[in-house]
Short mmCIF file of N, CA and C in Angstrom, two decimals:
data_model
loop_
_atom_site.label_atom_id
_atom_site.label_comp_id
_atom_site.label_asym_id
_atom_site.label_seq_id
_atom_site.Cartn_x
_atom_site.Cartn_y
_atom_site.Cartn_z
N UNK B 1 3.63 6.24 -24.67
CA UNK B 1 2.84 6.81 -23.62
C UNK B 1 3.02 8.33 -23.64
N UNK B 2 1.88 8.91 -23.57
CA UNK B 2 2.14 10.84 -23.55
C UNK B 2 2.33 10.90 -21.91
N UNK B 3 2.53 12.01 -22.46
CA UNK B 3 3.01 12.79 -21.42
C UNK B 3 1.51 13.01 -20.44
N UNK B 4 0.54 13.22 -20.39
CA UNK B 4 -0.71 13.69 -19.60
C UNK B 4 -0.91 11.79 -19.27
N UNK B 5 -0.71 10.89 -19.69
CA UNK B 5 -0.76 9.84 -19.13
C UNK B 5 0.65 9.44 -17.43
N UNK B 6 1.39 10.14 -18.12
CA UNK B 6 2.48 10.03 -17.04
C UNK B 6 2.04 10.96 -16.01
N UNK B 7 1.79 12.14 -16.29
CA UNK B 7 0.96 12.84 -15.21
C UNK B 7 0.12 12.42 -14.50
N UNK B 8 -0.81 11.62 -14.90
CA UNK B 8 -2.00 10.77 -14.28
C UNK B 8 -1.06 9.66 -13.28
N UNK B 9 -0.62 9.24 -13.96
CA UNK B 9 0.23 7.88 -13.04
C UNK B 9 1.10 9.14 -12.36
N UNK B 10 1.33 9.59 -11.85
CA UNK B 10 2.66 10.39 -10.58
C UNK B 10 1.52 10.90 -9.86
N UNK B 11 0.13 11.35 -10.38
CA UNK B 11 -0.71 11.72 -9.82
C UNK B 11 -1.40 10.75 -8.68
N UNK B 12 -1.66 9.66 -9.32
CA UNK B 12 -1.97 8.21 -8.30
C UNK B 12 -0.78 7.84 -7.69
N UNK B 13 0.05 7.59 -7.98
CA UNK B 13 1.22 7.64 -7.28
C UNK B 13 1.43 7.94 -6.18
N UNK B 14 1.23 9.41 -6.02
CA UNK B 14 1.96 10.66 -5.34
C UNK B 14 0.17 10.28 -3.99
N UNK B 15 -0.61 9.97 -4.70
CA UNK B 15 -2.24 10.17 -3.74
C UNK B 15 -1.93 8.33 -3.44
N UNK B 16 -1.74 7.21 -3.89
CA UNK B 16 -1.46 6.40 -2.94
C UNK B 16 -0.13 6.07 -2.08
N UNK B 17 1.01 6.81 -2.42
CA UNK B 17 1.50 7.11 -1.45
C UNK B 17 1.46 7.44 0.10
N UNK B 18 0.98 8.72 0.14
CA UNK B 18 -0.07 9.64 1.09
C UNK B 18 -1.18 8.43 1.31
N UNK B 19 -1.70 7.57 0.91
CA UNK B 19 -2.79 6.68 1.72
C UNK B 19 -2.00 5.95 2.54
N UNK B 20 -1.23 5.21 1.37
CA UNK B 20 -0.84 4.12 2.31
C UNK B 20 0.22 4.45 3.53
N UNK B 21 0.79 5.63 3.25
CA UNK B 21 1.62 6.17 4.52
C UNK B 21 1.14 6.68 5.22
N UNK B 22 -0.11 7.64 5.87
CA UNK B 22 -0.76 7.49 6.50
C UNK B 22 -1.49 6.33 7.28
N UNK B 23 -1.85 5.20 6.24
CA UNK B 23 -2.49 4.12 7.43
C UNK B 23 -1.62 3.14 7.63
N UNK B 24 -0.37 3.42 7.57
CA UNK B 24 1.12 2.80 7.71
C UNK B 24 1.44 3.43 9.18
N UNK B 25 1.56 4.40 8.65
CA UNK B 25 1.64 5.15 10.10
C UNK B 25 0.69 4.70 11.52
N UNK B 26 -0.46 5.07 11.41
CA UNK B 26 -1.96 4.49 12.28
C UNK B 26 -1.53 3.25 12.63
N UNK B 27 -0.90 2.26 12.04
CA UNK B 27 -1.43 0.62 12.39
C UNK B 27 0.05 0.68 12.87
N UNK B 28 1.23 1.29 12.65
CA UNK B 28 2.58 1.04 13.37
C UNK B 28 2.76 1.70 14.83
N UNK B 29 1.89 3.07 14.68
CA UNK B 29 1.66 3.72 16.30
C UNK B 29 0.75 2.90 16.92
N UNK B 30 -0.28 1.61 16.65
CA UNK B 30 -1.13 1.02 17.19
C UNK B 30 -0.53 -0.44 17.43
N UNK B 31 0.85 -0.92 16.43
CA UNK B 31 1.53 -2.18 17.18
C UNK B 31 2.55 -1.75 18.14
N UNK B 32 2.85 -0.39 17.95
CA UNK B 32 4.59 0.43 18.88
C UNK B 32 3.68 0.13 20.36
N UNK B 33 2.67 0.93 19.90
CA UNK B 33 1.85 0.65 21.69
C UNK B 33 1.49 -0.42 22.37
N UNK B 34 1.27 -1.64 21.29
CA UNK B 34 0.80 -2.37 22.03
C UNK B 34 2.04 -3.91 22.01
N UNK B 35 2.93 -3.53 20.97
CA UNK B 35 4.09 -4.54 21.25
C UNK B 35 5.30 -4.48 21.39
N UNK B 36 5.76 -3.26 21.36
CA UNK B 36 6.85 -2.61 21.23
C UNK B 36 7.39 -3.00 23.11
N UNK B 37 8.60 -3.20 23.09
CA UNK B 37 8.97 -3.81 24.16
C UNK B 37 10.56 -3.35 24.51
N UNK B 38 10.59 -2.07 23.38
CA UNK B 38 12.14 -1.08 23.07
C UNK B 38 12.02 0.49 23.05
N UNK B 39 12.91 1.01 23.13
CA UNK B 39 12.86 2.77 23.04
C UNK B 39 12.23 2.96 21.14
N UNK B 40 11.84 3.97 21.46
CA UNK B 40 11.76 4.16 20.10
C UNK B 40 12.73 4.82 19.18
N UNK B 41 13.00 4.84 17.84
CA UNK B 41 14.15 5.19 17.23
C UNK B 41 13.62 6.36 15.97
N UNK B 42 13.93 6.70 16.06
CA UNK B 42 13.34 8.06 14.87
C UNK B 42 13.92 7.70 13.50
N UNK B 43 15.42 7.19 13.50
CA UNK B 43 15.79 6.91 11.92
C UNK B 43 15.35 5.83 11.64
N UNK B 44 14.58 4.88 12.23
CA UNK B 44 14.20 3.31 12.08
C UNK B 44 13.12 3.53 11.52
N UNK B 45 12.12 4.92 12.26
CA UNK B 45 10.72 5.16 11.41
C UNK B 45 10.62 6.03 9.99
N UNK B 46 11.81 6.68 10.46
CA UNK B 46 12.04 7.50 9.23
C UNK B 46 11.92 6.69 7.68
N UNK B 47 13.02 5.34 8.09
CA UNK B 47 13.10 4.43 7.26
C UNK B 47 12.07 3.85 6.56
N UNK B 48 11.13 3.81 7.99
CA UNK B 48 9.93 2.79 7.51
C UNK B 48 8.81 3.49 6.85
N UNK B 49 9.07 4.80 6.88
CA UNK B 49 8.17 5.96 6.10
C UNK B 49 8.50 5.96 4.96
N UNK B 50 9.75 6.15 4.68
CA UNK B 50 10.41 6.21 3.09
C UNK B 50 10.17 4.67 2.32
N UNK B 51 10.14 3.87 2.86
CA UNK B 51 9.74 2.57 2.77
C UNK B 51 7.95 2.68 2.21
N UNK B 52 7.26 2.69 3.13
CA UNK B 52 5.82 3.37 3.26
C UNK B 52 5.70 4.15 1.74
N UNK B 53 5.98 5.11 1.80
CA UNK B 53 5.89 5.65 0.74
C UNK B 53 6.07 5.31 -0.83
N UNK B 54 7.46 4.63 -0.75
CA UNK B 54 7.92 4.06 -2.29
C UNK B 54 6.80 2.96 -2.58
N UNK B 55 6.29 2.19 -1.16
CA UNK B 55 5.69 0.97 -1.97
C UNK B 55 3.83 1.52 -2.35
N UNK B 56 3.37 2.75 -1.39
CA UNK B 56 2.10 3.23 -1.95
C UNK B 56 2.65 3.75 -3.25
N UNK B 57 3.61 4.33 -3.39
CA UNK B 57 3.47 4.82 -5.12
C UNK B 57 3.84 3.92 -5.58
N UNK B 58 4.62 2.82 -5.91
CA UNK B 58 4.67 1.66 -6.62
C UNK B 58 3.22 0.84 -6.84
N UNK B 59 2.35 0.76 -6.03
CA UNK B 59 0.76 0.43 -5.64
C UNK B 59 0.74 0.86 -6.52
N UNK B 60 0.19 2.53 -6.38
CA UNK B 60 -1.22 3.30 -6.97
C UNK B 60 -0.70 2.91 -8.35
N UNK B 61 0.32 3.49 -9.04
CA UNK B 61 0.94 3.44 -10.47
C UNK B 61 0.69 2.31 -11.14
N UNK B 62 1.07 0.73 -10.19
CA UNK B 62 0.55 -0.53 -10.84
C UNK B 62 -0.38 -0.49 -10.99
N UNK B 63 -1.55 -0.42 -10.14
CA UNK B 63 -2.91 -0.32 -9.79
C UNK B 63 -3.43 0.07 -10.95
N UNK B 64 -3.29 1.57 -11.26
CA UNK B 64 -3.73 1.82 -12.75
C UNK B 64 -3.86 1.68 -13.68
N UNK B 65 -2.36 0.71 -13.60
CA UNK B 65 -2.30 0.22 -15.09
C UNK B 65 -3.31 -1.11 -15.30
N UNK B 66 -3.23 -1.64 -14.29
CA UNK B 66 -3.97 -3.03 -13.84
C UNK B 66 -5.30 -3.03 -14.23
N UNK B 67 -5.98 -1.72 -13.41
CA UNK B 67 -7.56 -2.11 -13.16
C UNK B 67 -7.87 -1.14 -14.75
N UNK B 68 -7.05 -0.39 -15.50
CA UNK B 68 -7.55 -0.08 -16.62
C UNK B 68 -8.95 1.07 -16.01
N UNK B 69 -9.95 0.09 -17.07
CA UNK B 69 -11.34 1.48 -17.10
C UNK B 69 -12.34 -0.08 -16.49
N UNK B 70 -11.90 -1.29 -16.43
CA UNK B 70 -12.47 -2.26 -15.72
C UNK B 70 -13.07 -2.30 -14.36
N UNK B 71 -14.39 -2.42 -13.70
CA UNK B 71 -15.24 -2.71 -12.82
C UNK B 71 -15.09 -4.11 -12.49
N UNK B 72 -13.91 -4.66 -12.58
CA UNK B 72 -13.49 -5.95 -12.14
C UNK B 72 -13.28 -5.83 -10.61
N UNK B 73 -13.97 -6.59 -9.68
CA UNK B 73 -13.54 -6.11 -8.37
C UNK B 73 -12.45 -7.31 -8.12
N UNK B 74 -12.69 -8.52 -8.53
CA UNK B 74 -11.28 -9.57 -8.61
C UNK B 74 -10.35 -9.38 -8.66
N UNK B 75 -10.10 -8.25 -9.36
CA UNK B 75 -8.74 -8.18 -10.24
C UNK B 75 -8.26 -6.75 -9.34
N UNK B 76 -9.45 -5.81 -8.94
CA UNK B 76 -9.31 -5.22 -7.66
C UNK B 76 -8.42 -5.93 -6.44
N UNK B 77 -8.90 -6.39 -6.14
CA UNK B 77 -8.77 -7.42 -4.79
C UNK B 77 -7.38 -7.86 -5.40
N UNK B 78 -7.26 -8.78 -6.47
CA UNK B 78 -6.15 -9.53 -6.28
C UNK B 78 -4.72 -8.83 -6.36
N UNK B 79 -5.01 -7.64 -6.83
CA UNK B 79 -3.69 -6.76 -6.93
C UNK B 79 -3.45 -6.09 -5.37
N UNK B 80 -4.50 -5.82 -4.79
CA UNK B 80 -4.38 -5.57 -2.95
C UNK B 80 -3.65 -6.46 -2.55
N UNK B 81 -3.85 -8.14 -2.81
CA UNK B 81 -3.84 -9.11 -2.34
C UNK B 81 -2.56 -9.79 -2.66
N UNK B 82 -2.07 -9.32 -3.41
CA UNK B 82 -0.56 -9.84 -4.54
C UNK B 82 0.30 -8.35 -3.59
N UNK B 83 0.21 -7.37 -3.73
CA UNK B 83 1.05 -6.58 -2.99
C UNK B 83 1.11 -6.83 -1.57
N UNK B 84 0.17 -7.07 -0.77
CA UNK B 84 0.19 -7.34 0.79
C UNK B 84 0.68 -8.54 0.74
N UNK B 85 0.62 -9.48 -0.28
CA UNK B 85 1.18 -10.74 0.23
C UNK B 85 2.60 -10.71 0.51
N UNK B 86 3.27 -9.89 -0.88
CA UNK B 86 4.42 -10.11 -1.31
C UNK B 86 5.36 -8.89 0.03
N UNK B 87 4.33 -8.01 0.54
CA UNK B 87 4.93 -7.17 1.37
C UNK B 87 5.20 -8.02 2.94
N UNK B 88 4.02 -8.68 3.16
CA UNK B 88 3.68 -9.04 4.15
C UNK B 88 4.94 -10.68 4.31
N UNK B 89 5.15 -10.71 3.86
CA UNK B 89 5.96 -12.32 3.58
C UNK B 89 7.54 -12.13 3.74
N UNK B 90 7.76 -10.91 3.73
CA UNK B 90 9.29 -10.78 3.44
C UNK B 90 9.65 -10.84 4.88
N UNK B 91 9.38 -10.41 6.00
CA UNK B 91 9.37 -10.98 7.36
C UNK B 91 9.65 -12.13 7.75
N UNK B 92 8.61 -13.46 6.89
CA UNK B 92 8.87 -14.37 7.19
C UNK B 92 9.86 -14.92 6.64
N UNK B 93 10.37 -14.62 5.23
CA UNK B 93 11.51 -15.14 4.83
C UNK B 93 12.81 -14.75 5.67
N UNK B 94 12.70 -13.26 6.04
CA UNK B 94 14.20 -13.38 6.78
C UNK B 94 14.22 -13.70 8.17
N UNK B 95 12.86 -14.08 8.70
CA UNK B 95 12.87 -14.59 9.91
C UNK B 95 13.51 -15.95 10.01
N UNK B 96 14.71 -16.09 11.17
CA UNK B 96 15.10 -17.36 11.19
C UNK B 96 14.10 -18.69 11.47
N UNK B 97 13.73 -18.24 12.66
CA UNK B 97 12.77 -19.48 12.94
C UNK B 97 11.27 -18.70 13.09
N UNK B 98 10.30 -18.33 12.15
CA UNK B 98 9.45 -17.78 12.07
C UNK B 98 8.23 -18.15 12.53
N UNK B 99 8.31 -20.20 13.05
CA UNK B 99 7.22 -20.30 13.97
C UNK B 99 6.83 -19.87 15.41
N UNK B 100 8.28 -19.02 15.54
CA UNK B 100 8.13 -18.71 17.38
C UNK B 100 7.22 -17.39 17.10
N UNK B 101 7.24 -16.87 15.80
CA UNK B 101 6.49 -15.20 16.17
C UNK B 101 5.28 -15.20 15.00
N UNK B 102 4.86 -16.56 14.89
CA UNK B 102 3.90 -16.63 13.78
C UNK B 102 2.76 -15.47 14.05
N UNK B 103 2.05 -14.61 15.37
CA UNK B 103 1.20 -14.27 15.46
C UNK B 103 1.52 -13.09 15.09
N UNK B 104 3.12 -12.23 15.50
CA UNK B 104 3.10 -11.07 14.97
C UNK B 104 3.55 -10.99 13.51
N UNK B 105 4.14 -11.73 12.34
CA UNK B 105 4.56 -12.16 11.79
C UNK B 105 2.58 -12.03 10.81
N UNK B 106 2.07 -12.77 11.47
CA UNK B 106 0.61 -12.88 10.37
C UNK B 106 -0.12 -11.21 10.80
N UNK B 107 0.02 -10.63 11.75
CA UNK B 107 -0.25 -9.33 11.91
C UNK B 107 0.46 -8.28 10.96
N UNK B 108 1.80 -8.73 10.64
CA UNK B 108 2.07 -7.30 9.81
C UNK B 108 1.72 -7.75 8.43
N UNK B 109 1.59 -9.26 7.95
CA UNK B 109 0.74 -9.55 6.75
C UNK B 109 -0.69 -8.76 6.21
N UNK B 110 -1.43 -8.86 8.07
CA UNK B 110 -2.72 -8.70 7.89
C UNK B 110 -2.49 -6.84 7.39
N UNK B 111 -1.42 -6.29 8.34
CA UNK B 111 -1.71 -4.49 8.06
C UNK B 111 -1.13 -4.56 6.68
N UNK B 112 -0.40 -4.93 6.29
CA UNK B 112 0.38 -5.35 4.54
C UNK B 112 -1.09 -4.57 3.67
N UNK B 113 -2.04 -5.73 3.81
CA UNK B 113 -3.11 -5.88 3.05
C UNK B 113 -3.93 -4.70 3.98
N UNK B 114 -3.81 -4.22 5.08
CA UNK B 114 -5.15 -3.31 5.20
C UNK B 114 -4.25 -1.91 4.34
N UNK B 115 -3.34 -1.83 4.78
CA UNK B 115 -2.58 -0.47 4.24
C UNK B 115 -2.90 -0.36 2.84
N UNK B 116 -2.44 -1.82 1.88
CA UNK B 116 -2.63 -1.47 0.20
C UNK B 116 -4.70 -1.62 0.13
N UNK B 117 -5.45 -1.97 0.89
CA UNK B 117 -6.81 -1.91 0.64
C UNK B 117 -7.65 -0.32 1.26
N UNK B 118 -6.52 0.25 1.94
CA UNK B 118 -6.64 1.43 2.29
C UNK B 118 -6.90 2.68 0.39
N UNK B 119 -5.45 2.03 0.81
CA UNK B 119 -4.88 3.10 -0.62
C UNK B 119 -5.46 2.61 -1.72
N UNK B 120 -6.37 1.59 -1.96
CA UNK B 120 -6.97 1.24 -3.07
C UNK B 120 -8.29 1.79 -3.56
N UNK B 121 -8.67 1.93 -2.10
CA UNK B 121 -10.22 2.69 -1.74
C UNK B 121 -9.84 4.22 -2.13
N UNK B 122 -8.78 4.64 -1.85
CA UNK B 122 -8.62 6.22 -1.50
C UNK B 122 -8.23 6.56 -3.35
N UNK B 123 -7.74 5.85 -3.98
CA UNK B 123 -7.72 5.65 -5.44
C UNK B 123 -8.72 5.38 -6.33
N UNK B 124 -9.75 4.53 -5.65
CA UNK B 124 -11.05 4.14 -6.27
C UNK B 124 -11.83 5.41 -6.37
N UNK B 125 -11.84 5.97 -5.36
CA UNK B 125 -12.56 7.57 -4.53
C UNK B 125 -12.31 8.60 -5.70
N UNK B 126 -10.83 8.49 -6.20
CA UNK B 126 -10.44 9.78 -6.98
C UNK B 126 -10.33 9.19 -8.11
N UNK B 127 -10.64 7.99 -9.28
CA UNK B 127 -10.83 7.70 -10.12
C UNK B 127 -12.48 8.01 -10.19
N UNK B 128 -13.43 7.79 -9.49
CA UNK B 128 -14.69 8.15 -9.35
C UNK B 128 -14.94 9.38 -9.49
N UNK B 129 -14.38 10.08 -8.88
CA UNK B 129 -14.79 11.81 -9.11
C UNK B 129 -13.92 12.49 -10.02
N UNK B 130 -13.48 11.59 -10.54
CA UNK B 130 -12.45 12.28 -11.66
C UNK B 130 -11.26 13.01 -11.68
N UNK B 131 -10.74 12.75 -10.20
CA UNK B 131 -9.53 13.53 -10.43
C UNK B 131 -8.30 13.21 -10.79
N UNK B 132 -8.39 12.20 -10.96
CA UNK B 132 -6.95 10.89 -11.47
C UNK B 132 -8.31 10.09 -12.20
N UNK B 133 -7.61 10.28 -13.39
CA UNK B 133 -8.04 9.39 -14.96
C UNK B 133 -7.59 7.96 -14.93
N UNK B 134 -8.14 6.46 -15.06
CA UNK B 134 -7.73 5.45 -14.76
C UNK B 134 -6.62 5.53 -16.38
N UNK B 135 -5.96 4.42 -16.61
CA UNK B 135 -4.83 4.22 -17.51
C UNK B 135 -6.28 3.57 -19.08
N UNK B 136 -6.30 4.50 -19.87
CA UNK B 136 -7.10 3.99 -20.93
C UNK B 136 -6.00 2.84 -21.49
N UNK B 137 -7.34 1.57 -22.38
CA UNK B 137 -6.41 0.56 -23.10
C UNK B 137 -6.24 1.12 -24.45
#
């Protein structure tokens, strides 16, 4: 792999990062308000930002390699759909008894998948106008 290919990938990276932490942000100030039932904690969000962040650049970087120079929207989708799952699920595994909170529990599934379909769009956007080169085969 050259080097201007690695550039490209830190480049998507670094821009789905910034998506998905931004609408990470939006949908966590929109459950704090409406379920939050505790003080709020600044190193807990801090956390969940640095969190936020590693998994949009882990996204965009796969993403690239994934969707190639392909107009596959399947294969679009299923990589949204394979990251939100796998994000969205880890809740339920360490939840002890996870049928008492199934509704908030399928809510942070559902933002899982809006956050990585966020950052997928905002990647699609800048593979289109050319400013991040998709991963040639």
């Amino acid at each position: 792999m050259s080097d201007l290919e690695r550039l490209e990938s830190v480049k998507a990276g670094c821009l789905g990062a910034i998506a998905f932490t931004v609408s990470y942000l939006i949908t966590w100030g929109l459950n704090y308000a409406f379920w939050a039932n505790h003080c709020f904690d600044l190193l807990s969000l801090g956390l969940k930002m640095a969190i936020a962040l590693i998994s949009g650049f882990l996204f965009a970087v796969t993403y690239r390699y994934i969707i190639r120079n392909d107009n596959n929207s399947h294969l679009k989708d299923g990589a949204v759909f394979a990251f939100g799952l796998v994000r969205g699920l880890v809740p339920v595994e360490m939840s002890p008894n996870f049928l008492d909170s199934l509704g908030q529990l399928s809510l942070l599934g559902i933002e899982s998948i809006l956050c990585f379909t966020i950052a997928r769009l905002t990647l699609d956007f800048a593979f289109h106008r050319r400013w991040i080169k998709p991963f040639n085969s």
